Coordinates of C-alpha atoms in Angstrom, one line a residue:
M1 CA 25.4 54.5 -265.2
Q2 CA 23.8 52.6 -262.4
T3 CA 20.5 53.7 -260.9
K4 CA 21.2 55.8 -257.8
V5 CA 19.1 56.0 -254.7
L6 CA 20.1 58.9 -252.4
F7 CA 18.6 59.1 -249.0
S8 CA 17.9 62.2 -247.0
S9 CA 21.1 62.2 -245.0
L10 CA 23.2 62.2 -248.2
F11 CA 21.1 64.8 -249.9
A12 CA 21.4 67.0 -246.9
L13 CA 25.2 67.2 -247.6
V14 CA 24.7 67.8 -251.3
G15 CA 22.1 70.3 -250.5
L16 CA 24.6 72.7 -249.0
T17 CA 25.3 73.9 -252.5
F18 CA 21.7 74.4 -253.3
N19 CA 20.9 76.8 -250.5
A20 CA 17.2 77.3 -249.8
V21 CA 16.2 75.3 -252.9
A22 CA 17.0 72.1 -251.0
E23 CA 14.1 72.5 -248.6
P24 CA 12.1 70.4 -248.0
K25 CA 14.5 67.5 -248.8
P26 CA 13.3 64.5 -250.8
A27 CA 13.4 61.1 -249.3
Q28 CA 15.0 59.7 -252.4
V29 CA 16.5 60.9 -255.7
F30 CA 17.3 58.5 -258.5
D31 CA 18.2 58.4 -262.2
L32 CA 15.3 58.0 -264.6
W33 CA 17.4 56.0 -267.2
P34 CA 19.8 53.1 -266.3
E35 CA 22.1 54.2 -269.1
T36 CA 22.2 57.2 -271.5
A37 CA 18.7 58.6 -272.1
P38 CA 17.3 57.8 -275.6
G39 CA 18.6 59.9 -278.4
E40 CA 21.2 61.7 -276.4
K41 CA 24.3 62.6 -278.4
G42 CA 26.6 64.1 -275.8
D43 CA 26.3 67.6 -277.4
I44 CA 24.7 69.4 -274.4
G45 CA 26.8 71.4 -272.0
E46 CA 27.3 70.6 -268.3
E47 CA 24.2 70.7 -266.2
Y48 CA 23.9 73.4 -263.6
L49 CA 21.5 75.1 -261.3
R50 CA 21.4 78.8 -261.8
P51 CA 20.6 80.8 -258.6
P52 CA 18.4 83.9 -258.7
K53 CA 20.0 87.1 -260.0
A54 CA 20.4 90.0 -257.6
G55 CA 17.3 92.2 -257.8
D56 CA 15.1 89.6 -259.5
R57 CA 11.5 90.5 -259.0
K58 CA 10.7 86.8 -258.8
P59 CA 13.6 84.8 -257.3
V60 CA 13.8 81.4 -259.0
H61 CA 16.4 78.7 -259.2
R62 CA 16.7 77.4 -262.7
Y63 CA 18.1 74.1 -263.9
T64 CA 19.5 73.9 -267.5
N65 CA 21.5 71.5 -269.6
V66 CA 19.7 68.5 -268.1
T67 CA 21.0 65.3 -269.8
E68 CA 20.5 62.9 -266.9
P69 CA 16.9 63.1 -265.8
T70 CA 16.0 62.3 -262.3
L71 CA 13.0 61.7 -260.0
S72 CA 12.9 63.2 -256.5
F73 CA 10.4 61.6 -254.2
Y74 CA 8.6 63.8 -251.6
P75 CA 6.4 61.5 -249.4
A76 CA 3.4 63.0 -247.6
P77 CA 3.5 62.6 -243.8
S78 CA 2.6 59.1 -242.8
D79 CA -0.4 60.2 -240.6
S80 CA -2.0 62.1 -243.5
N81 CA -0.8 60.2 -246.5
T82 CA -3.7 59.4 -248.8
G83 CA -1.7 57.3 -251.2
A84 CA -2.4 59.7 -254.1
T85 CA 0.7 60.8 -255.9
V86 CA 1.5 63.6 -258.4
I87 CA 4.4 63.7 -260.8
V88 CA 5.4 67.4 -261.0
C89 CA 6.7 68.9 -264.2
P90 CA 8.2 72.4 -263.8
G91 CA 8.0 74.9 -266.6
G92 CA 10.6 77.0 -268.4
G93 CA 9.9 77.1 -272.1
Y94 CA 11.6 73.7 -272.6
S95 CA 14.8 75.7 -272.0
I96 CA 15.2 75.6 -268.3
L97 CA 13.3 74.2 -265.3
A98 CA 11.9 76.6 -262.6
W99 CA 13.0 74.2 -259.9
D100 CA 11.8 75.8 -256.7
L101 CA 8.9 78.0 -258.0
E102 CA 7.2 75.2 -260.0
G103 CA 8.8 72.1 -258.4
I104 CA 9.9 71.9 -254.8
E105 CA 7.3 74.4 -253.6
V106 CA 4.6 72.3 -255.3
C107 CA 5.7 69.1 -253.7
E108 CA 5.6 70.9 -250.3
W109 CA 2.0 71.9 -251.0
L110 CA 1.0 68.4 -252.2
N111 CA 2.4 66.9 -249.0
S112 CA 0.3 69.4 -246.9
I113 CA -2.9 67.9 -248.4
G114 CA -1.7 64.3 -248.0
V115 CA -0.5 63.8 -251.5
N116 CA 3.0 62.4 -252.4
G117 CA 5.1 64.5 -254.8
V118 CA 7.5 63.1 -257.4
L119 CA 9.5 66.0 -258.9
L120 CA 10.6 65.2 -262.5
K121 CA 13.8 66.8 -263.7
Y122 CA 13.3 66.3 -267.4
R123 CA 15.7 67.1 -270.3
V124 CA 16.1 70.7 -271.3
P125 CA 16.9 72.7 -273.4
R126 CA 15.3 71.6 -276.7
R127 CA 17.4 69.1 -278.7
K128 CA 18.5 69.9 -282.2
D129 CA 16.4 68.2 -284.9
R130 CA 13.8 67.0 -282.3
S131 CA 10.5 68.4 -281.5
K132 CA 10.4 70.6 -278.3
H133 CA 8.7 67.9 -276.3
D134 CA 10.2 64.7 -277.8
A135 CA 12.8 64.0 -275.1
P136 CA 10.7 65.3 -272.2
L137 CA 7.8 63.0 -273.2
Q138 CA 10.1 60.0 -273.1
D139 CA 11.1 61.2 -269.6
V140 CA 7.6 61.6 -268.3
Q141 CA 6.4 58.3 -269.7
R142 CA 9.4 56.5 -268.2
A143 CA 8.6 58.3 -264.9
F144 CA 5.1 56.8 -264.7
G145 CA 6.4 53.3 -265.2
L146 CA 9.0 53.7 -262.5
V147 CA 6.6 55.3 -260.0
R148 CA 4.1 52.6 -260.5
Q149 CA 6.8 50.0 -260.1
K150 CA 7.7 51.5 -256.7
A151 CA 4.1 51.9 -255.6
K152 CA 4.1 49.0 -253.2
A153 CA 7.5 49.9 -251.6
W154 CA 6.5 53.6 -251.3
K155 CA 2.9 52.8 -250.1
L156 CA 1.3 54.5 -253.1
D157 CA -2.0 53.8 -254.8
A158 CA -0.9 52.8 -258.3
N159 CA -4.4 53.8 -259.5
R160 CA -4.1 57.4 -258.2
I161 CA -1.0 58.7 -259.9
G162 CA -1.5 62.0 -261.7
V163 CA 0.6 64.7 -263.4
L164 CA 0.8 68.4 -262.7
G165 CA 2.6 70.9 -264.9
F166 CA 3.3 74.6 -265.3
S167 CA 3.7 76.4 -268.7
A168 CA 5.9 74.2 -270.8
G169 CA 5.5 71.6 -268.1
G170 CA 1.8 72.0 -268.5
H171 CA 2.2 71.2 -272.2
L172 CA 4.3 68.2 -271.3
S173 CA 1.6 67.1 -268.8
A174 CA -1.1 67.5 -271.4
T175 CA 0.9 65.6 -273.9
A176 CA 1.5 62.7 -271.5
S177 CA -2.3 62.7 -270.8
T178 CA -3.2 62.3 -274.4
N179 CA -0.3 60.2 -275.7
Y180 CA -0.1 57.1 -273.5
S181 CA -1.2 54.2 -275.6
E182 CA 2.4 53.3 -276.4
R183 CA 5.8 54.4 -275.3
V184 CA 7.8 56.8 -277.6
Y185 CA 11.0 54.9 -276.9
K186 CA 12.1 51.3 -277.0
R187 CA 11.5 49.1 -273.9
I188 CA 14.2 49.3 -271.3
D189 CA 13.0 47.0 -268.5
A190 CA 9.9 45.9 -266.6
A191 CA 9.0 49.4 -265.5
D192 CA 8.1 50.1 -269.2
D193 CA 5.5 47.3 -269.1
L194 CA 3.4 49.3 -266.7
P195 CA 0.9 51.9 -267.8
C196 CA 2.2 55.5 -268.5
R197 CA -1.3 57.0 -268.5
P198 CA -1.9 59.6 -265.8
D199 CA -5.0 59.0 -263.6
F200 CA -5.6 62.7 -263.4
T201 CA -4.1 66.0 -264.8
V202 CA -3.5 69.5 -263.4
L203 CA -2.5 72.2 -265.8
V204 CA -1.4 75.6 -264.5
Y205 CA -1.0 78.3 -267.2
P206 CA -0.1 75.6 -269.8
A207 CA 1.7 76.7 -272.9
Y208 CA 1.6 75.6 -276.6
L209 CA -1.8 74.1 -276.4
V210 CA -3.4 76.0 -279.3
D211 CA -2.4 77.3 -282.7
N212 CA -1.5 80.9 -282.0
A213 CA -2.9 82.1 -285.4
T214 CA -6.5 81.1 -284.5
K215 CA -6.4 80.1 -280.8
T216 CA -9.4 78.0 -281.6
K217 CA -7.8 74.6 -282.3
L218 CA -5.7 72.4 -280.1
E219 CA -2.3 71.5 -281.5
P220 CA -2.1 68.1 -283.3
E221 CA -0.2 66.3 -280.5
F222 CA -3.4 66.4 -278.4
T223 CA -6.0 63.7 -279.1
I224 CA -8.7 63.8 -276.5
D225 CA -11.4 61.1 -276.1
K226 CA -13.4 59.5 -273.3
N227 CA -10.3 57.8 -271.9
T228 CA -8.4 61.0 -271.4
P229 CA -7.7 61.6 -267.7
P230 CA -9.9 64.1 -265.8
A231 CA -8.3 67.5 -265.5
F232 CA -8.2 70.7 -263.5
L233 CA -7.0 73.9 -265.3
V234 CA -6.2 77.4 -264.2
H235 CA -5.1 80.4 -266.3
A236 CA -5.0 84.2 -266.2
G237 CA -6.8 86.1 -268.9
N238 CA -3.9 88.6 -269.1
D239 CA -1.3 85.9 -269.5
R240 CA 1.1 86.3 -272.4
I241 CA 0.4 82.6 -273.0
P242 CA -3.2 82.6 -274.4
A243 CA -5.8 81.3 -271.9
E244 CA -7.6 80.0 -275.0
G245 CA -5.3 76.9 -274.7
S246 CA -6.8 76.0 -271.4
I247 CA -10.3 76.8 -272.6
Q248 CA -10.0 74.6 -275.7
Y249 CA -8.5 71.7 -273.7
Y250 CA -11.4 72.0 -271.3
L251 CA -14.0 72.1 -274.0
A252 CA -12.5 69.1 -275.7
L253 CA -12.7 67.2 -272.4
R254 CA -16.3 68.2 -272.0
K255 CA -17.2 67.1 -275.5
A256 CA -15.6 63.7 -274.8
G257 CA -17.6 63.4 -271.5
V258 CA -14.5 63.7 -269.3
E259 CA -14.7 65.4 -265.9
A260 CA -12.9 68.7 -265.9
E261 CA -12.8 72.0 -264.0
L262 CA -11.5 75.2 -265.4
H263 CA -10.7 78.5 -263.7
I264 CA -10.0 81.6 -265.8
H265 CA -9.0 84.7 -263.7
P266 CA -8.9 88.1 -265.3
L267 CA -5.5 89.0 -263.8
G268 CA -2.5 87.1 -262.7
G269 CA -0.1 87.1 -265.6
H270 CA 2.3 84.2 -266.1
G271 CA 4.7 82.2 -263.8
F272 CA 3.2 82.9 -260.4
G273 CA 3.5 79.3 -259.2
L274 CA 2.0 78.9 -255.7
R275 CA 3.4 82.2 -254.5
K276 CA 1.0 84.8 -253.1
T277 CA 0.2 87.7 -255.4
E278 CA -2.1 90.7 -255.2
F279 CA -4.7 88.8 -257.3
P280 CA -7.1 86.0 -256.2
I281 CA -5.5 83.6 -258.7
H282 CA -2.9 82.7 -256.1
K283 CA -5.7 80.7 -254.3
W284 CA -5.8 78.1 -257.0
P285 CA -4.1 75.4 -254.9
H286 CA -7.1 75.5 -252.5
R287 CA -9.5 75.1 -255.4
C288 CA -7.4 72.3 -256.8
G289 CA -7.4 70.5 -253.5
E290 CA -11.1 70.7 -253.4
W291 CA -11.4 69.3 -256.9
M292 CA -9.1 66.4 -256.0
K293 CA -11.2 65.7 -253.0
S294 CA -14.5 65.9 -254.9
I295 CA -13.4 63.2 -257.4
G296 CA -12.1 60.9 -254.6
L297 CA -8.4 61.4 -255.0
L298 CA -7.9 62.3 -251.4
D299 CA -9.7 59.3 -249.9
K300 CA -7.5 57.2 -247.6

């Protein structure tokens, strides 16, 4: 397939089938891979966006059967654009993508603080005979090369491009932040010659970070050293996904001498995204914005 670039006017027409999930509209949407994504066998069903079910306590639009990953670019307003950019990885257990809750709404918040958002629609569900994050890691590494390749045209700072992920997307973001020395797929084009290392990392209730038997050791896919990107982490103590994962990741960063900030709230559960709850944890975006500012990411 040829790489597609869809501008806002066209997306507005397509968005009629997406209902509220299409707001705000991205400036561009384009394919991640120029041809079939690496390792795809054509054995995944048709992609679809599942709307919330009637009576859902937490209405969420969910993508599944993603075989053709895309990037959606949400630029910050020109008068407040800092040049900083975040690639957003929604969660969903590597089975679905919580598209509005942990994607579009996140890009909207990033834009409000002068940060460009790039929403990654990575491959789900898990592929047979491949590790849960194998195909998604290929996708996020490819995304970093493409975004850096477009930095000049999009007026981005190529040295301030980070990653933000929720739950499984948090695992993916942490994996990308600790596995960047080489691509996990064969070179496609010039975009793959550019670094795939995130400049900073934001992990929100990240999943699969620790061995569940002990909760004291990071999983083997994470190798943290002095070159690992600085990180902001937030987790609820009563989350079904153990907060020890965020704690161990933070402690490993501290041991390596990497700047990091960790917030563990007693209550909040899992999957709250940016939506207001009865618990103070919903204020995490404000704290994250302060952290980004404190390390110079929001300087113009």
